[in-house]
PDB file of C-alpha atoms and ligand atoms in Angstrom:
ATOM      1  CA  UNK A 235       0.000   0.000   0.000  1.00 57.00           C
ATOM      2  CA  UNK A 236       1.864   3.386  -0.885  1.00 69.00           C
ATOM      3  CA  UNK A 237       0.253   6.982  -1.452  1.00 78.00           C
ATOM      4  CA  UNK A 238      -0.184   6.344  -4.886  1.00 74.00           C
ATOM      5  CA  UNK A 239      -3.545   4.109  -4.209  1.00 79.00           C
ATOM      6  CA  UNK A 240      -5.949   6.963  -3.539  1.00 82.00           C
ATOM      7  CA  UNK A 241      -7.012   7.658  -7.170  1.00 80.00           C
ATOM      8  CA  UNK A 242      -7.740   3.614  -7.203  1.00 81.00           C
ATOM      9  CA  UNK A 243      -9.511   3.744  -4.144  1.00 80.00           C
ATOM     10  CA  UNK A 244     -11.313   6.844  -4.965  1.00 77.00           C
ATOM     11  CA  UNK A 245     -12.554   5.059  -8.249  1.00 76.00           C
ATOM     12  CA  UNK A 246     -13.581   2.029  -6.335  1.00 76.00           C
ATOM     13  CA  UNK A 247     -11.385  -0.301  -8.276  1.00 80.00           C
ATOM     14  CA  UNK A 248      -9.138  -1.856  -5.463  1.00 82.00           C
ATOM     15  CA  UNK A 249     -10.147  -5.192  -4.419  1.00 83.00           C
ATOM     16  CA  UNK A 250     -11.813  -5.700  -0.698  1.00 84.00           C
ATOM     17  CA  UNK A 251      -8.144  -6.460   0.637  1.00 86.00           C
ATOM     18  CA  UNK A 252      -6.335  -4.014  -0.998  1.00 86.00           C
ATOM     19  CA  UNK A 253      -9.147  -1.269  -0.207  1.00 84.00           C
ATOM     20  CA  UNK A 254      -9.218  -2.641   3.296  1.00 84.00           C
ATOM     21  CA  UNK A 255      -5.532  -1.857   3.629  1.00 86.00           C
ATOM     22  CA  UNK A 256      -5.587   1.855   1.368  1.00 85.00           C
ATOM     23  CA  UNK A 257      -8.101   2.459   4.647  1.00 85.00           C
ATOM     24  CA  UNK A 258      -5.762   1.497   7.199  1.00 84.00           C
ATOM     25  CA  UNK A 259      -3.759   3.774   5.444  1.00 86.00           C
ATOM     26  CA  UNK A 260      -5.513   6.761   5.364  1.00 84.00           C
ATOM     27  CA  UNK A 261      -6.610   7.024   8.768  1.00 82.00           C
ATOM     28  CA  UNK A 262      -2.999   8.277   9.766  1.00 83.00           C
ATOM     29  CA  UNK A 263      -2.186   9.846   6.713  1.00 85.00           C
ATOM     30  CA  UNK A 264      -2.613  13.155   6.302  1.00 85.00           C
ATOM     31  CA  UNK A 265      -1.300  13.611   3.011  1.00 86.00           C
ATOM     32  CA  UNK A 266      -3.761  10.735   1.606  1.00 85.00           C
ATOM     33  CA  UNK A 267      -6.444  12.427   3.236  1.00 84.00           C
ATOM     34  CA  UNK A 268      -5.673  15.510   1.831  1.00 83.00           C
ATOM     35  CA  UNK A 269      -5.615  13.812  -1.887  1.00 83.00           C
ATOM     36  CA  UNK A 270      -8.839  12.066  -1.132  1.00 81.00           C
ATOM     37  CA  UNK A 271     -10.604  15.414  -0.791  1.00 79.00           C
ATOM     38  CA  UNK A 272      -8.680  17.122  -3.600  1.00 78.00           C
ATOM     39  CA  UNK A 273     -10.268  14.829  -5.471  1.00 75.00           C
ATOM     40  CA  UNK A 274     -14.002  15.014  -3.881  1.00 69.00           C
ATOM     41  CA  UNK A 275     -13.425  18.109  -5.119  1.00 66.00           C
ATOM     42  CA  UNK A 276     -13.578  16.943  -8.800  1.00 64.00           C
ATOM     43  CA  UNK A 277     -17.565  16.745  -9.213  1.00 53.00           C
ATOM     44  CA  UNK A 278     -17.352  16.900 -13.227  1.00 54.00           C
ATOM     45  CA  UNK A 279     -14.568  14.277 -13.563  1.00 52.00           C
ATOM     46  CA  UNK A 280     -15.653  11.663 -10.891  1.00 52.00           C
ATOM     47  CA  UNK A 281     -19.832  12.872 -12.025  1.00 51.00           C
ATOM     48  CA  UNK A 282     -18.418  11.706 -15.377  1.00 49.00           C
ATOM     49  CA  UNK A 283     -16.764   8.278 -13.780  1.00 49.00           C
ATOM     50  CA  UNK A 284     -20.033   7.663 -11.765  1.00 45.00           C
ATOM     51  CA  UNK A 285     -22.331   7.870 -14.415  1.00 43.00           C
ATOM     52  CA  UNK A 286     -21.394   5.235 -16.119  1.00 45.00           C
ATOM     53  CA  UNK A 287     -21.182   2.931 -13.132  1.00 45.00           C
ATOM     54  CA  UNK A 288     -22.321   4.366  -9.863  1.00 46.00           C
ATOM     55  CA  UNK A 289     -23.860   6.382  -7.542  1.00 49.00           C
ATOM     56  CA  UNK A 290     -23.300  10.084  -7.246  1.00 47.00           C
ATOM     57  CA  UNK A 291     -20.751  10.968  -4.681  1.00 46.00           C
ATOM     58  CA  UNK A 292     -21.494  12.841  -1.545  1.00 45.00           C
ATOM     59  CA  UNK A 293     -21.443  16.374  -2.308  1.00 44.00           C
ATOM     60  CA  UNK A 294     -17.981  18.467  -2.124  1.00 44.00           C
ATOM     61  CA  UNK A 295     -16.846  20.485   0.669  1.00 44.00           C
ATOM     62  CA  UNK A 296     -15.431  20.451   3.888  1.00 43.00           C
ATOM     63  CA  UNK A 297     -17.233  17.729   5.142  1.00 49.00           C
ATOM     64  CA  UNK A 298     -16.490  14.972   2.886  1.00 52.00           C
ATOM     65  CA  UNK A 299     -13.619  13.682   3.897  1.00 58.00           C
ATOM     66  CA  UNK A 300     -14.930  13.648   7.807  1.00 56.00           C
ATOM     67  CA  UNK A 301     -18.178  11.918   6.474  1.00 57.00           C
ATOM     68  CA  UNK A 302     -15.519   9.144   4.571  1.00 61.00           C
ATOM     69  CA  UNK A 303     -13.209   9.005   7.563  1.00 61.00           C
ATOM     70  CA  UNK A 304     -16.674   8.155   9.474  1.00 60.00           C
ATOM     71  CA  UNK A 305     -17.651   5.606   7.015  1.00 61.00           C
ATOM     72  CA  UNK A 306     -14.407   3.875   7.030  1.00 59.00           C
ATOM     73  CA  UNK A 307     -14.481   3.384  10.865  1.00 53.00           C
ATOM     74  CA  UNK A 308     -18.300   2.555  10.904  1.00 53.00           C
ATOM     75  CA  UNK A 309     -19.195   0.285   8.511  1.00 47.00           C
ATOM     76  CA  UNK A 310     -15.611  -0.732   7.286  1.00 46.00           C
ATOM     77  CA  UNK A 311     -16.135  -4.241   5.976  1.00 41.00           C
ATOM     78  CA  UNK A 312     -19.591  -3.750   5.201  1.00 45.00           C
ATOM     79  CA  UNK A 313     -19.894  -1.471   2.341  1.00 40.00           C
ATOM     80  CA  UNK A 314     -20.991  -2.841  -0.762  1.00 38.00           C
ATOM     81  CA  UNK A 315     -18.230  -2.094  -3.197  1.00 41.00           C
ATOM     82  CA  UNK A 316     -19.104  -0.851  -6.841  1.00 39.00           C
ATOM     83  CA  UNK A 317     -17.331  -2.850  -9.443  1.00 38.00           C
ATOM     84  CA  UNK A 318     -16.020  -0.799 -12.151  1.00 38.00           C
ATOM     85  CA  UNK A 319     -15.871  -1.692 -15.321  1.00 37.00           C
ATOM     86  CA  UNK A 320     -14.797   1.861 -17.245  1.00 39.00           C
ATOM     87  CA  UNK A 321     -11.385   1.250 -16.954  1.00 45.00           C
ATOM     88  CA  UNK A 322     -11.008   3.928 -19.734  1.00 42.00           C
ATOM     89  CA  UNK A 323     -12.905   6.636 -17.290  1.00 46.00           C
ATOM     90  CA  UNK A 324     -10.257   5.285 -14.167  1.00 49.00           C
ATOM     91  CA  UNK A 325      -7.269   5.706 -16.289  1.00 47.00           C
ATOM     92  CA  UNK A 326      -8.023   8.937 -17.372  1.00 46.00           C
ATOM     93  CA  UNK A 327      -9.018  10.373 -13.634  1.00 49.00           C
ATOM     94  CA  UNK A 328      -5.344   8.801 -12.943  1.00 47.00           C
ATOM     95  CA  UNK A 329      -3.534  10.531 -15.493  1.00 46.00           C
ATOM     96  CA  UNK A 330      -5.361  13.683 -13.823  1.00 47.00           C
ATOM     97  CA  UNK A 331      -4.343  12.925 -10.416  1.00 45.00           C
ATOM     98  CA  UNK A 332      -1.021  14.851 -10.733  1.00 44.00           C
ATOM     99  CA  UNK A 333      -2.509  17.978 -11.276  1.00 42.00           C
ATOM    100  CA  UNK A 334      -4.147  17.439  -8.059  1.00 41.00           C
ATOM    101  CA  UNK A 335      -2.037  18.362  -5.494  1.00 42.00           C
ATOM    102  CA  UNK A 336      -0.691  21.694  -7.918  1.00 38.00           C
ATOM    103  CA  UNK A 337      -2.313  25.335  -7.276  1.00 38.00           C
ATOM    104  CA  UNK A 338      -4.174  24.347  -4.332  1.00 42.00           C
ATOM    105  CA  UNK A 339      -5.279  27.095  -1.632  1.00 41.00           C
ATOM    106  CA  UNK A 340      -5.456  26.808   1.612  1.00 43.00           C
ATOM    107  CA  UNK A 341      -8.785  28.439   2.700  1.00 44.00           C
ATOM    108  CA  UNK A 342      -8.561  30.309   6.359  1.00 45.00           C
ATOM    109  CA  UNK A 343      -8.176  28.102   9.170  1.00 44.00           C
ATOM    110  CA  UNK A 344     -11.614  27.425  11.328  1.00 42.00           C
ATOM    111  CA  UNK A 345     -10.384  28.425  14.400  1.00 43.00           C
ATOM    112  CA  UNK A 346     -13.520  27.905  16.424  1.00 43.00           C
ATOM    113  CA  UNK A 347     -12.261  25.220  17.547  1.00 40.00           C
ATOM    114  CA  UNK A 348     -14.260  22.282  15.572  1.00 39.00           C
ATOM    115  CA  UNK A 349     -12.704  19.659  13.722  1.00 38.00           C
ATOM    116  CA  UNK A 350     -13.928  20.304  10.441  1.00 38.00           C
ATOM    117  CA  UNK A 351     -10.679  20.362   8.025  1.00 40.00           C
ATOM    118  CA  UNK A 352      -9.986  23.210   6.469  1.00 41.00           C
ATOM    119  CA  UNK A 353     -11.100  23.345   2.701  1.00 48.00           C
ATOM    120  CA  UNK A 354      -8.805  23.109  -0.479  1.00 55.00           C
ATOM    121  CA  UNK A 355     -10.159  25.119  -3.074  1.00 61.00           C
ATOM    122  CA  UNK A 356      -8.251  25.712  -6.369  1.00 73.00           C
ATOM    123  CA  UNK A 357      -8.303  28.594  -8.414  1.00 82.00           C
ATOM    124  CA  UNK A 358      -6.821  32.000  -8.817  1.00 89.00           C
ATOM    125  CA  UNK A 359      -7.211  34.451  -5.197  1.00 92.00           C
ATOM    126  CA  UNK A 360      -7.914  38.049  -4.967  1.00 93.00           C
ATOM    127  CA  UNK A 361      -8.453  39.726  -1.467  1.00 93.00           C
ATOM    128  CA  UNK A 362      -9.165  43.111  -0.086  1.00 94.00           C
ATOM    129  CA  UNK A 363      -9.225  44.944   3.072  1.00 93.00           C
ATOM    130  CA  UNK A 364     -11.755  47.672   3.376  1.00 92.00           C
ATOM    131  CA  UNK A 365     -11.037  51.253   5.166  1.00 88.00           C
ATOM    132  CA  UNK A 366     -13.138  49.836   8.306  1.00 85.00           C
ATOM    133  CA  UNK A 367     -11.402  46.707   8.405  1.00 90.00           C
ATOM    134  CA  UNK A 368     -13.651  44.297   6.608  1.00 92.00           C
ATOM    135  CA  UNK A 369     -11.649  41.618   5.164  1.00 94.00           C
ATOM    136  CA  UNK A 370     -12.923  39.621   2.017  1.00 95.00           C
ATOM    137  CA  UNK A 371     -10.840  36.916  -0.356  1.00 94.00           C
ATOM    138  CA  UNK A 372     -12.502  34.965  -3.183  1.00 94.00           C
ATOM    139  CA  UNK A 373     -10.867  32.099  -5.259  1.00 93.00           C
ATOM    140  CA  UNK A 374     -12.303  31.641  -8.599  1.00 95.00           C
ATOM    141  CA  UNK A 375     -12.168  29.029 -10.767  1.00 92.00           C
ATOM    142  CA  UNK A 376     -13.364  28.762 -14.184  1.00 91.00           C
ATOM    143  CA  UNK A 377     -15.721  26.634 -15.340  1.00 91.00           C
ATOM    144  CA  UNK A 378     -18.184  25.803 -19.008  1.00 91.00           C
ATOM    145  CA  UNK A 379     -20.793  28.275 -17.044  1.00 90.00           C
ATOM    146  CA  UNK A 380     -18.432  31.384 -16.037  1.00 94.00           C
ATOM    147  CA  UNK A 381     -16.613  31.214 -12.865  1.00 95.00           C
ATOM    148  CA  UNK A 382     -17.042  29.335  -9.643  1.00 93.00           C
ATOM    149  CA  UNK A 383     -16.380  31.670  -6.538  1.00 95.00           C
ATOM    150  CA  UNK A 384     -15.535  30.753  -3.390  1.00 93.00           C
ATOM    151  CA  UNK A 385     -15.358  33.849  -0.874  1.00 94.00           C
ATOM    152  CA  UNK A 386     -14.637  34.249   3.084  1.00 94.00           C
ATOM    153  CA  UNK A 387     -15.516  37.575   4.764  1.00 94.00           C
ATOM    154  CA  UNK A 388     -14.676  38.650   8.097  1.00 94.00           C
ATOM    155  CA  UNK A 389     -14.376  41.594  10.286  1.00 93.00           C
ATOM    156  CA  UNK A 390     -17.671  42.629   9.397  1.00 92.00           C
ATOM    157  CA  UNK A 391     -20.895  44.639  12.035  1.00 90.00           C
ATOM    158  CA  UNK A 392     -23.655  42.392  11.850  1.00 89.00           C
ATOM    159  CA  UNK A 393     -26.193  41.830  11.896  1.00 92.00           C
ATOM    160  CA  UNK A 394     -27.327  42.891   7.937  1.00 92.00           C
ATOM    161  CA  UNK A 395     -28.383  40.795   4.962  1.00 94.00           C
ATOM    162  CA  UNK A 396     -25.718  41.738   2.358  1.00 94.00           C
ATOM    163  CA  UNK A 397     -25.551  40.512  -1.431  1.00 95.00           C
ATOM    164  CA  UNK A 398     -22.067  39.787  -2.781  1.00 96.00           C
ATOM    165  CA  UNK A 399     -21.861  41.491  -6.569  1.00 97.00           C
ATOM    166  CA  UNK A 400     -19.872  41.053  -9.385  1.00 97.00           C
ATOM    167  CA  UNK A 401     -19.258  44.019 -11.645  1.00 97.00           C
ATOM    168  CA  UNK A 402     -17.793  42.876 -14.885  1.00 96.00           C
ATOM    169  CA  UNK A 403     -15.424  45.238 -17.024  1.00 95.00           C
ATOM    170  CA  UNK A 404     -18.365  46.521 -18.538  1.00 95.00           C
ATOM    171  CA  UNK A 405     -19.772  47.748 -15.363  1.00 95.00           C
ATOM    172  CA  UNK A 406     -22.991  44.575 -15.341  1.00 95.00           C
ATOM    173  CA  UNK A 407     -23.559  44.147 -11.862  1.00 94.00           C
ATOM    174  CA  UNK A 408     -24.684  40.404 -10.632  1.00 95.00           C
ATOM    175  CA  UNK A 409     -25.685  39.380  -7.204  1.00 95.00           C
ATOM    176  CA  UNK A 410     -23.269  35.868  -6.793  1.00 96.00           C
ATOM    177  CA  UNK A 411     -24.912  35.555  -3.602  1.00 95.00           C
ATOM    178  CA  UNK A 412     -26.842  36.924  -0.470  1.00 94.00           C
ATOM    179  CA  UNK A 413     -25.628  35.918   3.147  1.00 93.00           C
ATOM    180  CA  UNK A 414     -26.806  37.302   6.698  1.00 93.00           C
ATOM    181  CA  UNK A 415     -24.088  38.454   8.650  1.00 93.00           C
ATOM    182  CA  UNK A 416     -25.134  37.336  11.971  1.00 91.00           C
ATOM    183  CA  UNK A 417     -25.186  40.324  14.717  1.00 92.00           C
ATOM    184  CA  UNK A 418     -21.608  41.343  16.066  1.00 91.00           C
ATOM    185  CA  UNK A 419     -17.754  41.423  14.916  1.00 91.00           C
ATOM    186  CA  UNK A 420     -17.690  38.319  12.546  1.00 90.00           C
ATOM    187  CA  UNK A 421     -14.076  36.672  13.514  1.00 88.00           C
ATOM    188  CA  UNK A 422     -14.653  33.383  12.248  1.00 88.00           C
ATOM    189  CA  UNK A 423     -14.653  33.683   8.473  1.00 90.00           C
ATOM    190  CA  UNK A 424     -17.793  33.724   6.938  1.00 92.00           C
ATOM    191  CA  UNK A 425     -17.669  31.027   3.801  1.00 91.00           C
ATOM    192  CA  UNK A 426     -19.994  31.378   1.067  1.00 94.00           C
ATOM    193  CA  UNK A 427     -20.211  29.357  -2.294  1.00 93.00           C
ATOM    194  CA  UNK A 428     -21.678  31.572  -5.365  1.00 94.00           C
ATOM    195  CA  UNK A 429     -20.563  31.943  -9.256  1.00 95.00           C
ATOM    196  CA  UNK A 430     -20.436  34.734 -11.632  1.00 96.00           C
ATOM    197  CA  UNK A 431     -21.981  34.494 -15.394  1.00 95.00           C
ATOM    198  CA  UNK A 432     -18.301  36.098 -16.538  1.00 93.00           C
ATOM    199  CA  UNK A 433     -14.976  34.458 -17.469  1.00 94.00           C
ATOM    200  CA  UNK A 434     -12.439  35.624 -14.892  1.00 93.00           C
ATOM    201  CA  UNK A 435     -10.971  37.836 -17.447  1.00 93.00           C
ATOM    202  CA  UNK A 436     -14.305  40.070 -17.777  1.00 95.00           C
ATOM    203  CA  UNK A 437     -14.218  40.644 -13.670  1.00 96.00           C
ATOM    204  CA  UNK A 438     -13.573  44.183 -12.607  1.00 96.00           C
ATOM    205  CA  UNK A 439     -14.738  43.611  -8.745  1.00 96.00           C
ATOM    206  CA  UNK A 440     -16.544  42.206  -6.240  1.00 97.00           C
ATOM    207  CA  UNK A 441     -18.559  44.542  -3.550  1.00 96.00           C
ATOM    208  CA  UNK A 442     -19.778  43.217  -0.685  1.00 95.00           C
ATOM    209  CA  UNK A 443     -23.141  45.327   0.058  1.00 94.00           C
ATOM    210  CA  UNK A 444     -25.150  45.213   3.186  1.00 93.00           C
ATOM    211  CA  UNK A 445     -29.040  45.898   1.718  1.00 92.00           C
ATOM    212  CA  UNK A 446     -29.035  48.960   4.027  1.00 90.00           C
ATOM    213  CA  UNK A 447     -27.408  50.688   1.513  1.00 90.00           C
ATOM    214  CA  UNK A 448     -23.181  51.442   0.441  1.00 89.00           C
ATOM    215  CA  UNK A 449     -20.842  48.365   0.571  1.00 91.00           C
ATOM    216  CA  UNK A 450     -18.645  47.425   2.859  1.00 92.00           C
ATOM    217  CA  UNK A 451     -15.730  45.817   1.250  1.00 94.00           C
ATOM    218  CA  UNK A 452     -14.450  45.777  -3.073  1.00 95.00           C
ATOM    219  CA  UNK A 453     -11.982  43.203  -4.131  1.00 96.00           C
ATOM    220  CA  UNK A 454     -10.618  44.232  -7.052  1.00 95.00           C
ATOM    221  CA  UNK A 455      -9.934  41.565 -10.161  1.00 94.00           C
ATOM    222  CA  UNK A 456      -6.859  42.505 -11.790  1.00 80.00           C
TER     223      UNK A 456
HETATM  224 ZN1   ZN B  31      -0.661   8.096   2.248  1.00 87.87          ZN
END
């Protein structure tokens, strides 16, 4: 068993002793762990996979690899394994599997002291601190639709309903998403999912804008 198994084990295509042991593995080993949700992270390549031959898998995010972690411990031996028979599909998630641990970002530590692991996101990251302190980052990533944002604001006076709007180079304004700030001095990171109906390229700016009126924090897109 070696490192290398994940994108096997991922794929479902290690037999019951082999996957048995990949487990073992990854239960102390961070760096496997870390693949394993890189590639949870992957919906259109493994949706791709799946379709032919599976189930969906659990939806990306934070929690994934936690939710696996539990499986694994749970109901170890008893899982009904999916036999895979796209060994065209597998080997081409493989050849991928390199590019997986390049460009990742580390998103902002949870430091409220829960266990869930901190999220790899890939993509390109802007950030911005406002005059009054309000801190905001977004990574985007491109996909077939425009661009996939993934944004964590902080240091913010809630409580306020706020949309987060992108303003493309030729000043079209979209809402990417709406979020309540809950009441106080947000420390923790706020983490919101949205997407933007641009390419990167054709983002100016995002504004974070409290529905009260102004906005509280641009990130510019160079
Ligand atoms: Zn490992």
């Amino acid at each position: 068993m070696s490192h290398s198994d994940v994108g096997a084990y991922v794929l479902g295509i290690l037999d019951d002793r082999d996957s048995a042991q990949f487990e073992n593995h990854l239960i102390d080993c961070l760096r496997c762990q870390r693949e394993l949700q890189d590639l949870s992270a992957m919906p259109d390549v493994l949706d791709g996979v799946r379709l032919v031959n599976g189930p969906p898998l659990p939806t990306p995010g934070a929690l994934v690899l936690q939710h696996t972690l539990a499986d694994i411990s749970v109901a170890r031996r008893k899982r009904t394994r999916t036999l895979w028979a796209s060994g065209i599909a597998a080997a081409a998630l493989i050849v991928l599997l390199p590019l997986g641990t390049a460009g990742l970002m580390k998103g902002p530590a949870q430091s409220d002291g829960n266990k869930v692991p901190t999220e790899l996101v890939r993509g390109e990251t802007v950030e911005a601190t406002s005059p009054i302190g309000a801190k905001g980052k977004v990574v985007l990533e491109p996909t077939n639709y425009g661009t996939r944002l993934t944004g964590w604001f902080s240091n913010m006076n809630g409580p306020a309903t706020c949309q987060w709007v992108v303003i493309s180079k030729k000043n079209e304004a979209q809402v990417a998403a709406t979020m309540y700030v809950p009441p106080g001095k947000t420390d923790v990171p706020l983490e919101i999912h949205g997407a933007a109906p641009f390419p990167k390229s054709d983002i100016a700016r995002f504004e974070l804008r409290p529905m009260t009126g102004g906005s509280w924090i641009t990130i510019p897109v160079s």
